[in-house]
Amino acid sequence: LALQQFADLPNIGLSIILTPDEEIGSPSSLGMWQAIAKDFQSAFLFEPTMADGSLVQSRKGTGTFIFVIRGKSAHAGRNFHEGRNAIAHGCELACHIHQLNGQRPSVTVNIGRIRGGNAVNVVPDTMVLRVNVRIGDAQDQAWIESRLTQLAKSFDRPDQGFRVELSGGIHAPAKVCDQETQTLKAFVEQAALGIDQSITWKDSGGASDGNKLQALGLPNIDTLGPRGDALHSHQEWIDLDSLVEKAKLTCATFLKAASGY
């Protein structure tokens, strides 16, 4: 807004978009991104940099898969053998899911939440297993989707009294450092040199809305936010001085675009 008010920017148009749901996969704002991505030439997002100040050039894709395991409840004392323990069956499935780690270098599978059971004297008839997946590219996505589908089918055993349902999927494709990203990186580096800043780049396992925007054909740099670390923990921090540093870089980038992108 300050740039629009006080600087002469005849060659570019700026839109500032604030969304509330990026951390949970942008379920509500994704439709907006899909509608407007074609109207822009590039995007700049304000995710935090890496702890050392490096900007992110590529990101893993991510998604959540949900397994619902159903068995049969029974009294744990009088009718134990008539029950079908969904938690026991689901934990066996969870071990097989965890063993997918290491089978493909850029794929990780995190069993993040398990819910099931109630009273301890009842054989539990339901268990819900939530799994977070990280992928390096489209081939990884196809591989993990296939493996998880196969596991769901192999543990779906109605003849033994167990059913398994799989839902969810990849909600942010991998963001690769393609040629358009390379061009945008070079542009930001040149803007940084004009204010005596130097830029370094790293890859990240975390996803952002930048993943979705690239998939929609909109090249972007998505780490113009402050420097910090320990994300998603009680120890999360930012370097306050980096707020000014990144504000300067953002202004320099926009001013350079105004002088001829």
Tab-separated table of C-alpha atoms in Angstrom:
chain	number	residue	atom	x	y	z
A	1	LEU	CA	0.000	0.000	0.000
A	2	ALA	CA	2.878	2.375	0.762
A	3	LEU	CA	4.374	1.607	-2.642
A	4	GLN	CA	1.093	2.369	-4.350
A	5	GLN	CA	0.712	5.604	-2.403
A	6	PHE	CA	4.231	7.031	-2.656
A	7	ALA	CA	6.067	5.345	-5.529
A	8	ASP	CA	5.565	5.629	-9.247
A	9	LEU	CA	4.699	2.128	-10.448
A	10	PRO	CA	3.314	2.617	-13.950
A	11	ASN	CA	4.365	-0.758	-15.335
A	12	ILE	CA	2.936	-3.173	-12.796
A	13	GLY	CA	-0.301	-3.867	-10.996
A	14	LEU	CA	-0.322	-5.108	-7.423
A	15	SER	CA	-2.977	-7.128	-5.650
A	16	ILE	CA	-2.653	-7.979	-1.962
A	17	ILE	CA	-4.491	-11.156	-0.990
A	18	LEU	CA	-4.883	-12.394	2.590
A	19	THR	CA	-6.121	-15.932	3.248
A	20	PRO	CA	-6.908	-17.608	6.595
A	21	ASP	CA	-6.587	-21.308	5.807
A	22	GLU	CA	-3.157	-22.040	4.308
A	23	GLU	CA	-2.032	-24.077	7.328
A	24	ILE	CA	-4.867	-26.556	6.853
A	25	GLY	CA	-4.412	-26.926	3.101
A	26	SER	CA	-6.390	-23.901	1.828
A	27	PRO	CA	-9.696	-25.793	1.514
A	28	SER	CA	-11.734	-22.591	1.189
A	29	SER	CA	-9.312	-20.327	-0.663
A	30	LEU	CA	-8.213	-22.870	-3.290
A	31	GLY	CA	-11.192	-22.034	-5.480
A	32	MET	CA	-10.189	-18.383	-5.409
A	33	TRP	CA	-6.614	-19.230	-6.420
A	34	GLN	CA	-7.939	-21.308	-9.296
A	35	ALA	CA	-10.093	-18.407	-10.473
A	36	ILE	CA	-7.473	-15.645	-10.349
A	37	ALA	CA	-4.090	-17.313	-10.978
A	38	LYS	CA	-4.362	-16.748	-14.727
A	39	ASP	CA	-4.682	-12.993	-14.189
A	40	PHE	CA	-1.152	-12.570	-12.804
A	41	GLN	CA	2.390	-12.901	-14.115
A	42	SER	CA	4.041	-13.831	-10.820
A	43	ALA	CA	3.314	-14.066	-7.110
A	44	PHE	CA	5.255	-13.321	-3.941
A	45	LEU	CA	4.269	-15.017	-0.705
A	46	PHE	CA	5.418	-14.317	2.826
A	47	GLU	CA	6.237	-17.680	4.331
A	48	PRO	CA	9.248	-17.456	6.679
A	49	THR	CA	12.713	-18.035	5.294
A	50	MET	CA	14.915	-20.860	6.502
A	51	ALA	CA	16.698	-20.359	9.832
A	52	ASP	CA	19.855	-19.125	8.087
A	53	GLY	CA	17.893	-16.644	5.965
A	54	SER	CA	17.876	-18.739	2.791
A	55	LEU	CA	14.837	-18.496	0.556
A	56	VAL	CA	13.092	-21.645	-0.634
A	57	GLN	CA	13.445	-22.682	-4.280
A	58	SER	CA	11.497	-25.952	-4.186
A	59	ARG	CA	9.049	-27.618	-1.844
A	60	LYS	CA	7.769	-31.097	-1.282
A	61	GLY	CA	4.129	-31.735	-1.937
A	62	THR	CA	1.899	-32.884	0.882
A	63	GLY	CA	-1.402	-34.515	1.617
A	64	THR	CA	-3.405	-36.267	4.297
A	65	PHE	CA	-4.809	-39.762	3.955
A	66	ILE	CA	-7.443	-41.103	6.352
A	67	PHE	CA	-7.959	-44.799	7.023
A	68	VAL	CA	-11.132	-45.858	8.827
A	69	ILE	CA	-10.902	-49.396	10.196
A	70	ARG	CA	-14.088	-51.125	11.303
A	71	GLY	CA	-14.371	-54.329	13.275
A	72	LYS	CA	-16.971	-55.639	15.706
A	73	SER	CA	-17.516	-54.671	19.322
A	74	ALA	CA	-17.961	-57.261	22.044
A	75	HIS	CA	-17.619	-57.633	25.802
A	76	ALA	CA	-13.908	-58.015	26.514
A	77	GLY	CA	-14.560	-60.724	29.101
A	78	ARG	CA	-17.655	-62.713	28.245
A	79	ASN	CA	-17.565	-62.480	24.425
A	80	PHE	CA	-13.977	-61.497	23.610
A	81	HIS	CA	-13.565	-63.976	20.754
A	82	GLU	CA	-16.748	-62.767	19.093
A	83	GLY	CA	-15.272	-59.294	18.698
A	84	ARG	CA	-13.016	-57.989	15.967
A	85	ASN	CA	-10.507	-55.530	17.411
A	86	ALA	CA	-10.297	-52.585	15.017
A	87	ILE	CA	-7.369	-51.059	16.918
A	88	ALA	CA	-5.274	-54.223	16.725
A	89	HIS	CA	-6.015	-54.561	13.018
A	90	GLY	CA	-5.375	-50.865	12.427
A	91	CYS	CA	-2.058	-50.924	14.273
A	92	GLU	CA	-0.883	-53.751	12.045
A	93	LEU	CA	-1.863	-51.611	9.060
A	94	ALA	CA	-0.046	-48.623	10.593
A	95	CYS	CA	3.181	-50.626	10.833
A	96	HIS	CA	2.971	-51.466	7.134
A	97	ILE	CA	2.336	-47.811	6.308
A	98	HIS	CA	5.348	-46.726	8.364
A	99	GLN	CA	7.528	-49.228	6.505
A	100	LEU	CA	6.943	-47.264	3.295
A	101	ASN	CA	9.515	-44.787	4.636
A	102	GLY	CA	12.887	-45.348	3.017
A	103	GLN	CA	11.487	-47.115	-0.034
A	104	ARG	CA	11.618	-43.953	-2.128
A	105	PRO	CA	14.183	-41.238	-1.267
A	106	SER	CA	11.940	-38.171	-1.404
A	107	VAL	CA	8.820	-39.712	0.138
A	108	THR	CA	8.062	-39.572	3.863
A	109	VAL	CA	4.985	-40.922	5.591
A	110	ASN	CA	4.063	-39.708	9.072
A	111	ILE	CA	1.415	-41.481	11.112
A	112	GLY	CA	0.185	-38.379	12.870
A	113	ARG	CA	-3.015	-39.312	14.675
A	114	ILE	CA	-4.758	-42.458	15.846
A	115	ARG	CA	-8.207	-42.477	17.413
A	116	GLY	CA	-10.229	-45.449	18.552
A	117	GLY	CA	-11.819	-47.290	21.413
A	118	ASN	CA	-13.707	-46.175	24.468
A	119	ALA	CA	-14.139	-48.337	27.545
A	120	VAL	CA	-11.244	-50.736	28.074
A	121	ASN	CA	-13.594	-53.649	28.740
A	122	VAL	CA	-15.042	-53.425	25.231
A	123	VAL	CA	-13.431	-54.771	22.063
A	124	PRO	CA	-13.156	-51.589	19.923
A	125	ASP	CA	-15.053	-51.657	16.658
A	126	THR	CA	-13.579	-48.509	15.065
A	127	MET	CA	-10.189	-46.914	14.592
A	128	VAL	CA	-9.292	-43.820	12.552
A	129	LEU	CA	-5.738	-43.450	11.292
A	130	ARG	CA	-4.544	-40.127	9.838
A	131	VAL	CA	-1.365	-40.079	7.777
A	132	ASN	CA	0.595	-37.101	6.445
A	133	VAL	CA	2.601	-37.675	3.267
A	134	ARG	CA	5.428	-35.628	1.703
A	135	ILE	CA	6.455	-36.100	-1.931
A	136	GLY	CA	9.185	-34.757	-4.188
A	137	ASP	CA	7.460	-34.888	-7.577
A	138	ALA	CA	4.521	-36.231	-9.554
A	139	GLN	CA	6.085	-39.692	-9.784
A	140	ASP	CA	6.301	-39.821	-5.991
A	141	GLN	CA	2.636	-38.867	-5.806
A	142	ALA	CA	1.583	-41.687	-8.100
A	143	TRP	CA	3.749	-44.143	-6.151
A	144	ILE	CA	2.445	-43.288	-2.678
A	145	GLU	CA	-1.179	-43.129	-3.819
A	146	SER	CA	-0.791	-46.584	-5.321
A	147	ARG	CA	0.899	-48.054	-2.230
A	148	LEU	CA	-1.638	-46.661	0.228
A	149	THR	CA	-4.524	-47.836	-1.940
A	150	GLN	CA	-2.991	-51.313	-2.106
A	151	LEU	CA	-2.584	-51.435	1.673
A	152	ALA	CA	-6.174	-50.340	2.228
A	153	LYS	CA	-7.376	-53.096	-0.085
A	154	SER	CA	-5.151	-55.765	1.463
A	155	PHE	CA	-6.366	-54.963	4.994
A	156	ASP	CA	-10.012	-54.761	3.933
A	157	ARG	CA	-10.956	-58.297	4.984
A	158	PRO	CA	-14.717	-58.725	5.255
A	159	ASP	CA	-14.334	-62.494	5.540
A	160	GLN	CA	-12.414	-61.874	8.788
A	161	GLY	CA	-14.821	-59.209	10.032
A	162	PHE	CA	-12.742	-56.134	9.133
A	163	ARG	CA	-13.466	-53.309	6.704
A	164	VAL	CA	-11.035	-50.543	5.724
A	165	GLU	CA	-12.012	-47.298	3.995
A	166	LEU	CA	-9.459	-44.847	2.568
A	167	SER	CA	-10.104	-41.162	1.874
A	168	GLY	CA	-8.120	-37.949	1.493
A	169	GLY	CA	-5.174	-37.395	-0.819
A	170	ILE	CA	-2.495	-34.966	-1.959
A	171	HIS	CA	-3.755	-31.395	-1.571
A	172	ALA	CA	-0.530	-29.570	-2.485
A	173	PRO	CA	1.523	-30.928	-5.411
A	174	ALA	CA	5.306	-30.734	-5.227
A	175	LYS	CA	6.746	-27.333	-6.135
A	176	VAL	CA	9.789	-27.951	-8.323
A	177	CYS	CA	12.491	-25.484	-9.296
A	178	ASP	CA	11.556	-25.282	-12.972
A	179	GLN	CA	12.758	-22.792	-15.589
A	180	GLU	CA	10.145	-20.175	-14.691
A	181	THR	CA	11.195	-20.392	-11.055
A	182	GLN	CA	14.845	-20.037	-12.051
A	183	THR	CA	13.999	-16.877	-13.973
A	184	LEU	CA	12.101	-15.420	-11.016
A	185	LYS	CA	14.933	-16.363	-8.653
A	186	ALA	CA	17.420	-14.458	-10.796
A	187	PHE	CA	15.110	-11.446	-10.823
A	188	VAL	CA	14.887	-11.373	-7.008
A	189	GLU	CA	18.652	-11.844	-6.716
A	190	GLN	CA	19.223	-8.802	-8.944
A	191	ALA	CA	16.800	-6.744	-6.862
A	192	ALA	CA	18.631	-7.826	-3.702
A	193	LEU	CA	21.998	-6.741	-5.086
A	194	GLY	CA	20.612	-3.241	-5.544
A	195	ILE	CA	20.106	-2.941	-1.773
A	196	ASP	CA	23.306	-4.789	-0.786
A	197	GLN	CA	21.599	-8.040	0.104
A	198	SER	CA	22.659	-11.474	-1.085
A	199	ILE	CA	20.259	-14.361	-1.548
A	200	THR	CA	20.891	-18.045	-0.924
A	201	TRP	CA	18.444	-20.818	-1.732
A	202	LYS	CA	17.461	-24.133	-0.196
A	203	ASP	CA	14.884	-26.858	-0.697
A	204	SER	CA	12.145	-27.403	1.893
A	205	GLY	CA	10.050	-30.345	2.963
A	206	GLY	CA	7.213	-28.024	3.939
A	207	ALA	CA	4.467	-26.979	1.548
A	208	SER	CA	2.815	-23.585	1.047
A	209	ASP	CA	0.246	-21.953	-1.196
A	210	GLY	CA	3.187	-21.543	-3.562
A	211	ASN	CA	2.835	-25.233	-4.406
A	212	LYS	CA	-0.735	-24.730	-5.533
A	213	LEU	CA	0.028	-21.537	-7.455
A	214	GLN	CA	2.828	-23.202	-9.409
A	215	ALA	CA	0.505	-26.091	-10.235
A	216	LEU	CA	-1.926	-23.478	-11.579
A	217	GLY	CA	0.789	-22.049	-13.834
A	218	LEU	CA	1.739	-19.044	-11.693
A	219	PRO	CA	5.492	-18.853	-10.893
A	220	ASN	CA	6.204	-17.562	-7.426
A	221	ILE	CA	8.732	-16.922	-4.695
A	222	ASP	CA	7.112	-17.882	-1.409
A	223	THR	CA	9.609	-17.005	1.335
A	224	LEU	CA	9.673	-13.221	1.567
A	225	GLY	CA	8.637	-13.399	5.211
A	226	PRO	CA	10.886	-13.035	8.270
A	227	ARG	CA	13.742	-15.306	9.243
A	228	GLY	CA	12.887	-17.880	11.916
A	229	ASP	CA	12.731	-21.535	12.872
A	230	ALA	CA	11.091	-24.226	15.033
A	231	LEU	CA	7.841	-23.878	13.111
A	232	HIS	CA	4.719	-25.475	14.614
A	233	SER	CA	6.275	-25.780	18.075
A	234	HIS	CA	6.253	-23.852	21.348
A	235	GLN	CA	9.809	-22.771	20.520
A	236	GLU	CA	8.862	-21.065	17.235
A	237	TRP	CA	10.710	-17.764	16.800
A	238	ILE	CA	11.475	-14.960	14.351
A	239	ASP	CA	14.352	-12.513	14.078
A	240	LEU	CA	12.694	-9.105	14.422
A	241	ASP	CA	15.434	-7.389	12.399
A	242	SER	CA	14.567	-9.612	9.457
A	243	LEU	CA	11.141	-7.960	9.183
A	244	VAL	CA	12.813	-4.774	7.960
A	245	GLU	CA	15.257	-6.725	5.812
A	246	LYS	CA	12.497	-8.579	3.974
A	247	ALA	CA	10.346	-5.452	3.648
A	248	LYS	CA	13.261	-3.796	1.853
A	249	LEU	CA	13.708	-6.805	-0.412
A	250	THR	CA	10.012	-6.833	-1.266
A	251	CYS	CA	10.032	-3.131	-2.133
A	252	ALA	CA	13.198	-3.502	-4.196
A	253	THR	CA	11.659	-6.393	-6.116
A	254	PHE	CA	8.479	-4.467	-6.910
A	255	LEU	CA	10.389	-1.336	-7.900
A	256	LYS	CA	12.599	-3.369	-10.216
A	257	ALA	CA	9.492	-4.868	-11.786
A	258	ALA	CA	8.109	-1.363	-12.305
A	259	SER	CA	11.249	-0.377	-14.183
A	260	GLY	CA	10.910	-3.282	-16.595
A	261	TYR	CA	10.163	-6.833	-15.526
